[in-house]
Coordinates of C-alpha atoms and ligand atoms in Angstrom, one line a residue:
M5 CA -7.1 -6.9 -13.8
T6 CA -6.5 -6.1 -17.2
S7 CA -3.7 -6.1 -17.7
D8 CA -2.1 -8.9 -20.8
R9 CA -0.5 -11.4 -18.5
T10 CA 0.7 -13.7 -21.1
A11 CA 4.0 -11.9 -21.4
S12 CA 6.8 -12.9 -19.3
S13 CA 10.0 -12.2 -19.2
L14 CA 10.8 -15.0 -16.9
P15 CA 12.1 -18.8 -17.5
P16 CA 8.9 -20.6 -17.7
L17 CA 9.7 -23.0 -14.9
L18 CA 10.3 -19.8 -12.2
D19 CA 7.3 -17.8 -13.6
A20 CA 4.9 -18.7 -10.6
V21 CA 2.1 -16.6 -12.8
H22 CA 2.3 -19.5 -15.8
N23 CA 4.0 -21.9 -14.4
R24 CA 2.2 -26.0 -15.4
E25 CA 5.3 -27.5 -14.6
T26 CA 5.1 -31.3 -15.7
A27 CA 1.8 -30.4 -17.5
F28 CA 3.2 -28.5 -20.0
T29 CA 2.9 -30.5 -23.6
N30 CA 6.3 -31.4 -25.7
E31 CA 4.9 -29.4 -27.9
E32 CA 4.4 -26.9 -24.8
R33 CA 8.1 -27.7 -23.6
H34 CA 10.1 -27.4 -27.0
K35 CA 8.8 -24.3 -27.5
N36 CA 9.9 -22.7 -24.8
G37 CA 12.3 -24.9 -24.0
T38 CA 11.9 -26.6 -20.7
L39 CA 12.3 -29.6 -22.9
G40 CA 14.6 -32.5 -20.8
L41 CA 14.1 -30.0 -18.0
L42 CA 11.1 -31.6 -16.6
P43 CA 10.4 -35.2 -16.2
D44 CA 9.0 -37.8 -18.6
A45 CA 5.2 -37.2 -17.8
V46 CA 3.2 -35.6 -19.3
E47 CA 0.5 -34.1 -16.2
T48 CA -2.9 -33.0 -15.8
L49 CA -3.8 -30.2 -12.9
D50 CA -5.7 -32.7 -11.1
R51 CA -2.5 -35.6 -11.0
Q52 CA -0.4 -32.7 -10.2
M53 CA -3.0 -32.1 -7.1
E54 CA -3.4 -35.5 -6.6
R55 CA 0.8 -34.8 -5.7
V56 CA 0.6 -32.0 -3.6
L57 CA -2.2 -33.7 -1.2
W58 CA -0.5 -36.7 -0.7
Q59 CA 3.1 -34.5 0.3
L60 CA 0.2 -32.5 2.3
D61 CA -0.9 -35.9 4.3
S62 CA 2.9 -36.5 4.4
K63 CA 3.3 -33.6 6.4
S64 CA 2.9 -34.0 9.9
N65 CA 1.5 -30.1 11.3
D66 CA 0.2 -27.6 9.8
L67 CA 3.0 -24.7 10.0
E68 CA 4.0 -27.8 7.8
R69 CA 1.1 -28.1 5.7
F70 CA 1.5 -23.9 5.8
L71 CA 4.6 -23.6 4.3
H72 CA 4.6 -26.7 2.0
L73 CA 1.5 -24.2 -0.1
N74 CA 3.1 -21.2 0.4
G75 CA 6.6 -22.1 -1.5
L76 CA 3.8 -24.0 -3.2
S77 CA 2.4 -20.8 -4.4
Q78 CA 5.3 -19.1 -5.2
R79 CA 6.0 -21.5 -7.9
N80 CA 2.6 -23.0 -9.4
E81 CA 0.1 -19.7 -8.9
T82 CA -2.9 -22.0 -10.3
L83 CA -2.1 -25.0 -8.5
F84 CA -1.9 -23.7 -5.9
F85 CA -5.8 -22.6 -6.4
K86 CA -6.5 -25.9 -7.5
V87 CA -5.5 -27.3 -3.7
V88 CA -6.9 -24.5 -1.5
M89 CA -10.5 -24.3 -3.3
S90 CA -10.4 -28.0 -4.1
D91 CA -11.3 -28.4 0.5
P92 CA -11.5 -24.5 2.0
K93 CA -13.1 -26.5 5.1
R94 CA -10.2 -28.1 4.8
F95 CA -7.5 -24.7 4.0
L96 CA -8.6 -21.8 5.0
P97 CA -7.5 -23.2 9.2
I98 CA -3.8 -24.3 7.0
V99 CA -3.0 -21.2 4.9
Y100 CA -4.9 -18.5 7.4
D101 CA -5.9 -18.3 10.6
P102 CA -5.1 -19.8 12.4
T103 CA -1.5 -21.5 11.4
I104 CA -1.0 -18.3 10.2
A105 CA -0.6 -17.3 13.3
D106 CA 1.9 -19.4 14.0
A107 CA 4.0 -18.1 10.3
C108 CA 4.1 -14.4 11.2
L109 CA 4.7 -15.3 14.6
Q110 CA 7.9 -16.9 12.9
Y111 CA 8.4 -14.9 10.0
N112 CA 11.5 -13.3 10.7
R113 CA 13.0 -17.2 10.5
L114 CA 11.2 -18.7 8.2
F115 CA 11.8 -16.4 5.4
E116 CA 13.3 -17.5 2.4
R117 CA 12.0 -14.9 -1.0
P118 CA 9.8 -11.9 -0.5
Q119 CA 5.8 -11.5 -1.5
G120 CA 4.9 -8.1 -1.3
L121 CA 5.4 -4.8 -1.1
Y122 CA 7.9 -3.7 2.4
L123 CA 7.4 -0.1 2.8
S124 CA 9.7 1.5 4.7
L125 CA 9.4 4.4 7.2
R126 CA 12.8 5.1 5.8
H127 CA 11.5 5.5 2.4
K128 CA 9.6 8.8 3.3
G129 CA 9.8 11.1 0.7
H130 CA 10.2 8.4 -2.3
V131 CA 7.2 6.2 -1.6
K132 CA 6.1 6.9 -4.9
E133 CA 9.6 5.3 -6.7
I134 CA 9.2 2.8 -4.2
L135 CA 5.4 1.1 -5.0
A136 CA 6.7 1.6 -8.7
N137 CA 8.9 -1.2 -8.2
W138 CA 5.9 -2.7 -8.2
P139 CA 5.8 -5.5 -11.2
E140 CA 2.7 -5.3 -11.3
K141 CA 1.4 -2.1 -13.0
D142 CA -2.3 -2.6 -12.9
V143 CA -3.2 -2.9 -9.4
R144 CA -6.2 -3.0 -7.9
F145 CA -5.9 -4.0 -4.4
I146 CA -3.5 -3.5 -1.7
C147 CA -3.6 -4.8 1.2
V148 CA -1.7 -3.1 3.9
S149 CA -0.8 -3.2 7.3
S150 CA 1.4 -1.9 9.5
G151 CA 2.5 -5.6 11.4
G152 CA 0.4 -2.9 14.5
R153 CA -1.8 -5.8 15.5
I154 CA -1.7 -8.6 14.4
L155 CA -4.7 -10.8 15.4
G156 CA -5.0 -11.9 19.1
L157 CA -1.0 -11.6 18.3
G158 CA 0.0 -8.2 19.7
D159 CA 2.9 -5.7 17.9
I160 CA 4.4 -8.3 15.7
G161 CA 6.3 -5.5 13.4
A162 CA 7.5 -6.3 10.0
N163 CA 6.5 -10.2 10.8
G164 CA 2.9 -9.1 10.0
M165 CA 3.4 -9.5 6.4
G166 CA 1.8 -12.9 6.7
I167 CA -1.2 -11.6 7.1
P168 CA -1.6 -8.9 4.0
V169 CA -0.4 -11.9 1.9
G170 CA -2.7 -14.1 3.3
K171 CA -5.6 -12.7 2.6
L172 CA -5.8 -11.4 -1.0
Q173 CA -4.9 -15.0 -0.5
L174 CA -8.3 -15.1 0.1
Y175 CA -9.3 -12.6 -2.4
T176 CA -9.6 -15.3 -4.7
A177 CA -10.0 -19.2 -3.1
C178 CA -12.7 -17.7 -1.7
A179 CA -14.7 -14.5 -3.6
A180 CA -12.4 -15.8 -7.1
I181 CA -10.7 -12.9 -8.4
P182 CA -8.3 -12.5 -10.3
P183 CA -4.5 -12.9 -8.5
Q184 CA -2.8 -11.0 -10.4
G185 CA -3.6 -6.7 -9.1
L186 CA -3.3 -7.9 -5.4
M187 CA -0.5 -6.6 -3.8
P188 CA 0.2 -7.0 -0.4
M189 CA 1.6 -4.1 1.6
L190 CA 4.1 -4.0 5.7
L191 CA 4.2 -0.1 6.3
D192 CA 7.0 -0.9 8.1
I193 CA 7.1 2.0 10.4
G194 CA 9.6 -0.3 13.4
T195 CA 7.8 -1.7 16.6
T196 CA 7.1 -2.0 20.1
N197 CA 7.9 -5.4 20.8
Q198 CA 11.2 -5.6 21.9
K199 CA 12.1 -9.4 21.6
L200 CA 12.3 -8.8 18.1
I201 CA 14.5 -5.7 17.6
D202 CA 17.1 -7.7 20.5
D203 CA 16.6 -10.9 17.1
P204 CA 19.6 -10.6 15.1
L205 CA 17.3 -12.3 12.5
Y206 CA 14.3 -9.5 12.8
L207 CA 13.6 -8.3 9.3
G208 CA 11.8 -4.7 9.8
L209 CA 13.2 -1.3 11.3
R210 CA 14.8 -1.6 14.1
Q211 CA 12.7 1.0 16.2
A212 CA 10.3 2.6 18.2
P213 CA 7.1 3.8 16.0
P214 CA 6.7 7.2 14.9
S215 CA 4.3 9.8 16.3
S216 CA 0.8 9.1 14.9
D217 CA 1.4 13.1 12.9
E218 CA 4.1 11.3 11.2
L219 CA 2.7 7.8 10.9
D220 CA -0.6 9.8 9.6
A221 CA 1.9 11.6 7.4
F222 CA 3.3 8.5 5.4
V223 CA 0.1 6.5 4.6
D224 CA -1.0 10.3 3.4
E225 CA 1.8 9.4 1.0
L226 CA 1.6 6.1 0.1
V227 CA -2.8 7.7 -0.6
A228 CA -1.3 10.2 -2.8
A229 CA 0.9 7.6 -4.0
I230 CA -1.2 5.1 -4.9
Q231 CA -4.0 7.1 -7.0
E232 CA -1.4 8.7 -9.1
L233 CA 0.1 4.5 -9.9
Y234 CA -3.0 2.7 -9.6
P235 CA -6.0 4.5 -10.0
H236 CA -8.6 2.2 -9.6
C237 CA -6.6 1.0 -6.9
C238 CA -9.5 -0.5 -3.6
L239 CA -6.4 0.5 -0.1
H240 CA -7.9 -2.9 2.5
F241 CA -6.3 -1.4 5.7
E242 CA -5.8 -4.5 7.9
D243 CA -4.4 -5.3 12.1
W244 CA -3.2 -1.6 13.2
K245 CA -2.5 -1.0 15.6
G246 CA -6.5 0.0 17.3
D247 CA -6.4 3.5 17.9
D248 CA -4.4 4.0 14.3
A249 CA -6.6 1.3 12.9
I250 CA -9.7 4.0 14.3
R251 CA -8.0 7.4 13.0
L252 CA -7.4 5.5 9.4
L253 CA -11.0 5.1 8.4
A254 CA -12.3 8.1 9.5
R255 CA -9.0 10.6 8.0
Y256 CA -9.8 7.8 4.5
R257 CA -13.4 5.9 4.3
D258 CA -14.7 9.1 2.3
K259 CA -12.0 10.4 -0.2
I260 CA -11.0 7.0 -1.3
L261 CA -12.0 3.8 -2.1
C262 CA -11.2 2.1 0.9
Y263 CA -11.5 0.1 3.9
N264 CA -10.8 -1.9 7.5
D265 CA -11.8 -5.3 7.9
D266 CA -10.7 -5.7 10.5
I267 CA -13.6 -2.8 11.8
Q268 CA -16.3 -3.1 9.2
G269 CA -15.4 -7.2 7.4
T270 CA -15.2 -8.7 11.9
A271 CA -18.2 -6.5 12.4
A272 CA -21.0 -7.3 9.7
I273 CA -19.8 -11.5 9.9
T274 CA -20.9 -11.1 14.1
I275 CA -23.7 -8.4 12.6
A276 CA -24.8 -11.9 10.3
G277 CA -23.9 -14.5 13.7
L278 CA -26.3 -12.0 15.6
D279 CA -28.8 -12.0 12.6
T280 CA -28.9 -16.5 12.3
A281 CA -28.8 -16.6 16.2
L282 CA -31.7 -14.0 16.6
S283 CA -33.8 -16.1 14.1
I284 CA -32.9 -19.3 16.2
K285 CA -34.2 -16.9 19.0
G286 CA -37.2 -15.4 17.8
E287 CA -36.6 -12.3 18.6
A288 CA -35.5 -8.7 17.5
L289 CA -31.7 -7.0 17.6
K290 CA -34.3 -3.8 19.8
E291 CA -34.6 -6.2 22.8
Q292 CA -31.6 -7.5 23.1
R293 CA -28.6 -5.8 25.4
I294 CA -25.2 -6.6 23.7
L295 CA -22.0 -6.3 26.3
F296 CA -18.5 -6.6 24.7
Y297 CA -15.2 -7.8 26.2
G298 CA -13.2 -6.2 24.8
A299 CA -13.4 -2.1 23.5
G300 CA -10.7 -1.9 20.1
S301 CA -10.6 -1.2 16.7
A302 CA -12.4 -5.3 15.9
G303 CA -15.3 -4.3 19.5
I304 CA -16.0 -0.4 18.3
G305 CA -16.4 -1.6 14.4
I306 CA -19.4 -3.7 15.6
A307 CA -20.9 -1.9 18.0
N308 CA -21.2 0.7 16.0
M309 CA -22.5 -1.5 13.5
I310 CA -25.0 -2.7 15.3
V311 CA -26.1 0.9 15.5
S312 CA -26.7 1.2 12.0
A313 CA -28.8 -1.6 12.4
L314 CA -30.9 -1.0 15.4
Q315 CA -31.0 3.4 13.6
D316 CA -32.6 0.7 10.3
E317 CA -34.5 -1.0 13.0
G318 CA -36.4 2.5 14.1
L319 CA -34.2 3.4 17.0
S320 CA -32.4 7.0 17.1
E321 CA -28.3 6.6 18.2
T322 CA -29.2 7.7 21.9
D323 CA -31.6 4.2 22.0
A324 CA -29.6 2.2 20.4
R325 CA -26.7 3.1 22.0
A326 CA -27.9 2.5 25.1
R327 CA -28.5 -1.3 24.2
I328 CA -24.2 -1.6 23.8
S329 CA -22.5 -1.9 27.3
M330 CA -18.6 -1.9 26.6
M331 CA -15.1 -3.7 29.6
D332 CA -11.5 -3.2 28.6
I333 CA -8.7 -4.3 30.3
N334 CA -9.5 -1.0 32.1
G335 CA -13.1 -2.3 33.4
L336 CA -16.4 -0.7 32.8
I337 CA -16.7 2.1 30.3
E338 CA -18.5 3.8 32.2
P339 CA -18.6 8.1 33.0
S340 CA -15.9 8.2 35.7
R341 CA -13.4 6.7 33.0
Q342 CA -10.5 9.1 32.3
D343 CA -8.7 6.8 29.8
L344 CA -11.2 6.0 27.2
N345 CA -11.1 7.9 23.2
P346 CA -14.1 8.8 21.4
S347 CA -15.0 6.2 20.1
Q348 CA -15.4 4.7 23.0
K349 CA -16.8 7.4 25.3
V350 CA -20.2 7.8 23.1
F351 CA -20.7 4.1 24.9
A352 CA -20.1 5.1 28.4
H353 CA -23.3 4.6 30.2
S354 CA -23.5 5.2 33.8
H355 CA -23.1 2.3 36.4
A356 CA -20.7 1.3 39.0
A357 CA -16.7 1.6 38.5
T358 CA -16.0 -3.1 38.0
K359 CA -13.1 -4.5 36.3
D360 CA -15.3 -7.6 36.5
L361 CA -16.5 -9.9 33.7
A362 CA -19.0 -11.8 36.0
E363 CA -20.7 -8.9 38.4
A364 CA -20.9 -6.9 35.1
V365 CA -22.7 -9.9 33.4
K366 CA -24.6 -10.2 36.7
S367 CA -25.9 -6.4 36.3
I368 CA -26.2 -5.5 33.3
K369 CA -27.8 -8.7 31.9
P370 CA -26.7 -8.9 28.5
T371 CA -28.5 -11.2 26.2
V372 CA -25.3 -11.4 23.9
L373 CA -21.3 -11.4 24.7
I374 CA -18.9 -10.8 22.2
G375 CA -15.1 -11.6 23.6
V376 CA -13.0 -9.1 21.3
S377 CA -10.1 -9.1 23.8
T378 CA -7.5 -11.3 22.9
N379 CA -7.9 -12.0 26.2
A380 CA -7.8 -16.1 27.0
G381 CA -10.3 -17.8 28.8
G382 CA -12.1 -14.3 29.7
F383 CA -15.2 -16.1 29.6
T384 CA -14.9 -18.2 32.9
E385 CA -16.8 -20.9 34.4
E386 CA -18.8 -18.3 36.3
V387 CA -19.8 -16.6 33.3
V388 CA -20.5 -18.3 31.0
R389 CA -23.0 -19.7 33.8
T390 CA -23.9 -16.4 34.9
M391 CA -25.5 -16.3 30.7
A392 CA -27.3 -19.3 30.8
S393 CA -29.1 -18.1 34.5
I394 CA -30.3 -15.2 32.3
N395 CA -31.1 -16.4 29.2
D396 CA -32.2 -19.1 27.5
K397 CA -30.7 -19.3 25.0
P398 CA -27.4 -16.9 25.6
V399 CA -25.5 -15.8 22.7
I400 CA -22.2 -16.0 23.3
F401 CA -19.6 -14.9 20.9
A402 CA -16.0 -15.1 21.9
L403 CA -13.5 -14.3 19.0
S404 CA -10.3 -13.8 19.5
N405 CA -7.9 -14.8 17.8
P406 CA -6.0 -17.8 17.4
T407 CA -7.1 -20.2 18.9
D408 CA -5.0 -20.1 22.2
K409 CA -6.8 -16.7 23.2
A410 CA -10.1 -18.0 22.0
E411 CA -12.6 -16.4 25.1
C412 CA -13.6 -19.8 26.1
T413 CA -13.3 -22.9 23.6
A414 CA -17.3 -24.3 22.3
E415 CA -16.6 -27.4 24.4
Q416 CA -17.2 -25.1 27.4
A417 CA -19.4 -22.7 25.9
Y418 CA -21.7 -25.7 25.2
R419 CA -20.8 -27.5 27.9
W420 CA -21.4 -25.2 30.8
T421 CA -25.1 -24.2 29.3
D422 CA -26.7 -27.4 28.5
G423 CA -25.5 -27.0 25.1
R424 CA -28.0 -23.9 25.0
A425 CA -25.3 -21.2 24.3
L426 CA -25.2 -20.2 20.5
F427 CA -21.6 -19.6 20.4
A428 CA -19.6 -18.7 18.0
A429 CA -15.2 -18.0 17.5
G430 CA -13.4 -16.2 15.7
V431 CA -11.1 -19.2 14.6
Q432 CA -12.9 -22.9 14.0
F433 CA -13.6 -25.2 17.1
D434 CA -14.7 -28.4 16.4
D435 CA -17.7 -30.2 17.0
V436 CA -18.9 -30.9 20.7
T437 CA -20.8 -34.0 21.5
L438 CA -22.8 -33.2 25.2
N439 CA -26.0 -35.0 26.0
G440 CA -25.9 -37.5 23.1
K441 CA -26.2 -33.8 20.9
T442 CA -24.1 -32.8 18.4
L443 CA -23.2 -29.1 18.0
T444 CA -21.9 -27.6 15.6
P445 CA -19.6 -24.0 17.0
G446 CA -20.2 -21.5 14.2
Q447 CA -16.8 -19.2 12.6
A448 CA -17.4 -15.8 12.7
N449 CA -14.6 -14.5 11.0
N450 CA -14.3 -11.9 8.1
F451 CA -13.3 -14.5 5.5
Y452 CA -16.4 -14.5 4.6
I453 CA -17.3 -10.8 4.3
F454 CA -14.2 -8.9 3.0
P455 CA -13.5 -11.1 0.0
A456 CA -17.3 -10.5 -1.0
V457 CA -16.8 -7.1 -1.0
A458 CA -13.7 -6.6 -2.4
L459 CA -15.1 -8.1 -5.6
A460 CA -18.6 -6.4 -6.0
V461 CA -15.8 -3.2 -5.2
W462 CA -13.4 -5.1 -8.5
A463 CA -16.4 -5.7 -10.6
T464 CA -18.5 -2.3 -10.2
Q465 CA -15.4 -0.2 -9.7
A466 CA -17.3 1.2 -6.8
R467 CA -15.9 4.4 -5.8
R468 CA -16.6 4.9 -2.2
I469 CA -17.1 1.3 0.0
T470 CA -20.1 2.2 2.4
D471 CA -21.2 1.0 6.0
E472 CA -24.3 -0.2 3.6
V473 CA -22.1 -2.5 1.5
F474 CA -21.2 -4.0 4.5
L475 CA -24.6 -4.2 6.2
E476 CA -25.9 -5.5 3.1
A477 CA -23.3 -8.0 2.9
A478 CA -23.8 -9.2 6.5
K479 CA -27.6 -9.2 5.4
A480 CA -26.5 -11.5 2.4
T481 CA -24.4 -13.7 4.4
A482 CA -27.2 -14.8 7.2
E483 CA -29.2 -15.3 5.0
Q484 CA -27.5 -18.6 3.2
V485 CA -28.2 -19.6 6.1
T486 CA -30.9 -22.4 5.0
A487 CA -33.7 -23.1 8.0
E488 CA -32.3 -27.1 8.3
Q489 CA -28.3 -25.7 9.6
R490 CA -30.1 -23.6 11.4
A491 CA -32.1 -25.8 13.3
H492 CA -28.5 -27.4 14.1
G493 CA -27.9 -24.1 15.8
L494 CA -25.6 -23.3 12.3
L495 CA -25.2 -19.6 12.6
F496 CA -22.6 -19.3 9.1
P497 CA -22.8 -21.3 6.3
P498 CA -20.8 -24.0 5.6
Q499 CA -17.1 -23.2 5.1
K500 CA -17.0 -26.2 2.0
D501 CA -19.2 -23.7 0.9
V502 CA -17.7 -20.8 0.7
L503 CA -16.5 -19.8 -2.1
R504 CA -20.5 -20.0 -4.0
V505 CA -21.8 -18.6 -1.2
E506 CA -19.3 -15.1 -1.3
I507 CA -19.8 -14.7 -5.4
N508 CA -23.3 -14.8 -4.7
T509 CA -23.3 -11.7 -1.1
A510 CA -20.9 -9.7 -4.4
I511 CA -24.1 -10.1 -6.8
K512 CA -26.4 -8.9 -3.5
I513 CA -23.2 -6.1 -3.0
A514 CA -22.7 -4.7 -6.6
R515 CA -26.9 -4.4 -6.9
Q516 CA -26.5 -2.5 -4.5
I517 CA -23.7 -0.5 -5.5
F518 CA -25.0 0.1 -8.2
K519 CA -28.4 1.2 -6.7
S520 CA -26.1 4.1 -5.1
G521 CA -24.7 5.1 -7.5
L522 CA -21.9 4.5 -6.8
A523 CA -20.5 2.4 -9.6
Q524 CA -18.6 3.8 -12.5
V525 CA -19.3 1.2 -14.7
P526 CA -23.0 0.7 -16.8
E527 CA -24.9 -1.7 -14.6
P528 CA -25.4 -4.7 -16.5
E529 CA -28.5 -6.4 -17.3
D530 CA -27.9 -9.8 -16.6
I531 CA -26.1 -8.7 -13.4
V532 CA -25.2 -12.9 -12.0
D533 CA -23.8 -13.5 -15.2
W534 CA -21.6 -10.7 -15.7
I535 CA -20.6 -11.5 -12.3
E536 CA -19.8 -14.7 -13.0
S537 CA -17.8 -13.7 -16.4
K538 CA -15.4 -12.6 -14.4
L539 CA -14.5 -15.1 -11.4
Y540 CA -11.0 -16.7 -11.9
R541 CA -10.4 -20.2 -12.1
P542 CA -8.0 -22.3 -11.0
E543 CA -7.1 -23.7 -14.4
Y544 CA -4.5 -24.1 -17.3
T545 CA -6.7 -21.7 -19.9
S546 CA -6.2 -18.9 -21.1
A547 CA -8.3 -17.9 -19.6
N548 CA -6.1 -17.1 -17.1
G549 CA -3.8 -15.4 -19.4
Q550 CA -2.1 -19.1 -19.3
Ligands
LIG681 O1 -8.3 -12.9 10.0 C1 -8.4 -13.2 11.5 O2 -9.1 -14.1 11.6 C2 -9.4 -12.0 11.8 C3 -9.0 -11.1 11.4 O3 -8.9 -9.9 10.9 C4 -8.1 -10.1 12.9 O4 -8.7 -11.4 14.0 O5 -7.0 -9.9 12.7
LIG682 MG1 -7.7 -8.1 11.2

């Protein structure tokens, strides 16, 4: 991200990167020809933010606020980040999950201006030419989705573009990574979503997705083009269909700089939550019996990372896997199942076949129940009450999102366990008051992890991203929950501190990358100062290429 952003061929008021709008001084207006194109007042960034906050207050719902902020991001990038970073607890749920889910469902209808690179299967054989059309020449991260599994919404094809755009905004908002050099990408491979195919306003390819072989060949072409055009670029896979996600990560993880946020990022934040929950319970991970409800890319990713963490506690791989059971839409994963993929098969333990989660909970007696099913309400009263009868402090994570896909709500988890649950969800639920006590549910969302990983990877120019990086991120995140916060049942650091937390996490990860020999820059003497000096700040300064 060393390119010179001071030069631009766009008129100043149409160039979101350099635009200061009413903050252009009279002298600047003379120079850049905007005199008279702006009202008389010359304002500070803070004053401009005051206006945006007023405008947001006057909107009637979060989708309108999302659209307003999205428009702002395309008009004045600095002001956009100033607003979002001023109050992450308030704005993350607006620019990102859960509001972004509403936006993605209607993305083709809300569409005004393209915000990322659309790479259509139609462009097969010409991927490099298409990539070269992107105006920024020093691309450091590409967040790419096929739209095949967006959040808990299923396949929404090209409407999925909202996610790479939103995820990359979080690189900056949560870890102060400079926004230039970040490319959102939608790999338009078609969709199985007939409703969208039939919608006259749909913007993507109107055909069924290709075979996995054809898809892999297309992604191979993409990877080759990226390596040629952007040799320092990290490929961030996001929201692919489960099988594609697992297969593509296995295909590239040892060959190129890449990661899959749904597999590795979600796993890391879940491990961080488990770490905090177990410290509250005063127990070790190896003492737990863990049941997953959902066995797609997120479930498998979390399960595998728990296995790695258990191996670190001294267990063999077989013993570690024995502590994990999984259930999916077709029932408990056990050896008689004929439909299992290789990543699921290793978690098939002898047990009678069942499709009933409550029954599985009664017989397996898990201490930890993790929902990654997108089956809203899957954690029924019977399931949660059974968890409460087995455990003094049941650990219940209902990770499916957006809000209306969660396996249970925070209120249900607390009420059905008499306030004893150590609960987290993929989205933020409000505090719950029960018997005069206020309980604060955690948000086990990968936004605590992937921006920090990206900051460390960018700063160190890491060659590869290993699972150890994500385990380090999990550990560093959990460590930042104070004893006092733990005493209140908080499983994650407060969202208002997300930027500080992730910078601290990135520093720990960077140390680990240097130690592992995967860094491609010399280790600085003072790693803290070194990272701090690279951070983006939403100010109108020359440091931000203004
Ligand atoms: O985006 C989120 O909130 C978490 C995530 O990666 C997903 O659900 O795919
Ligand atoms: Mg995702």
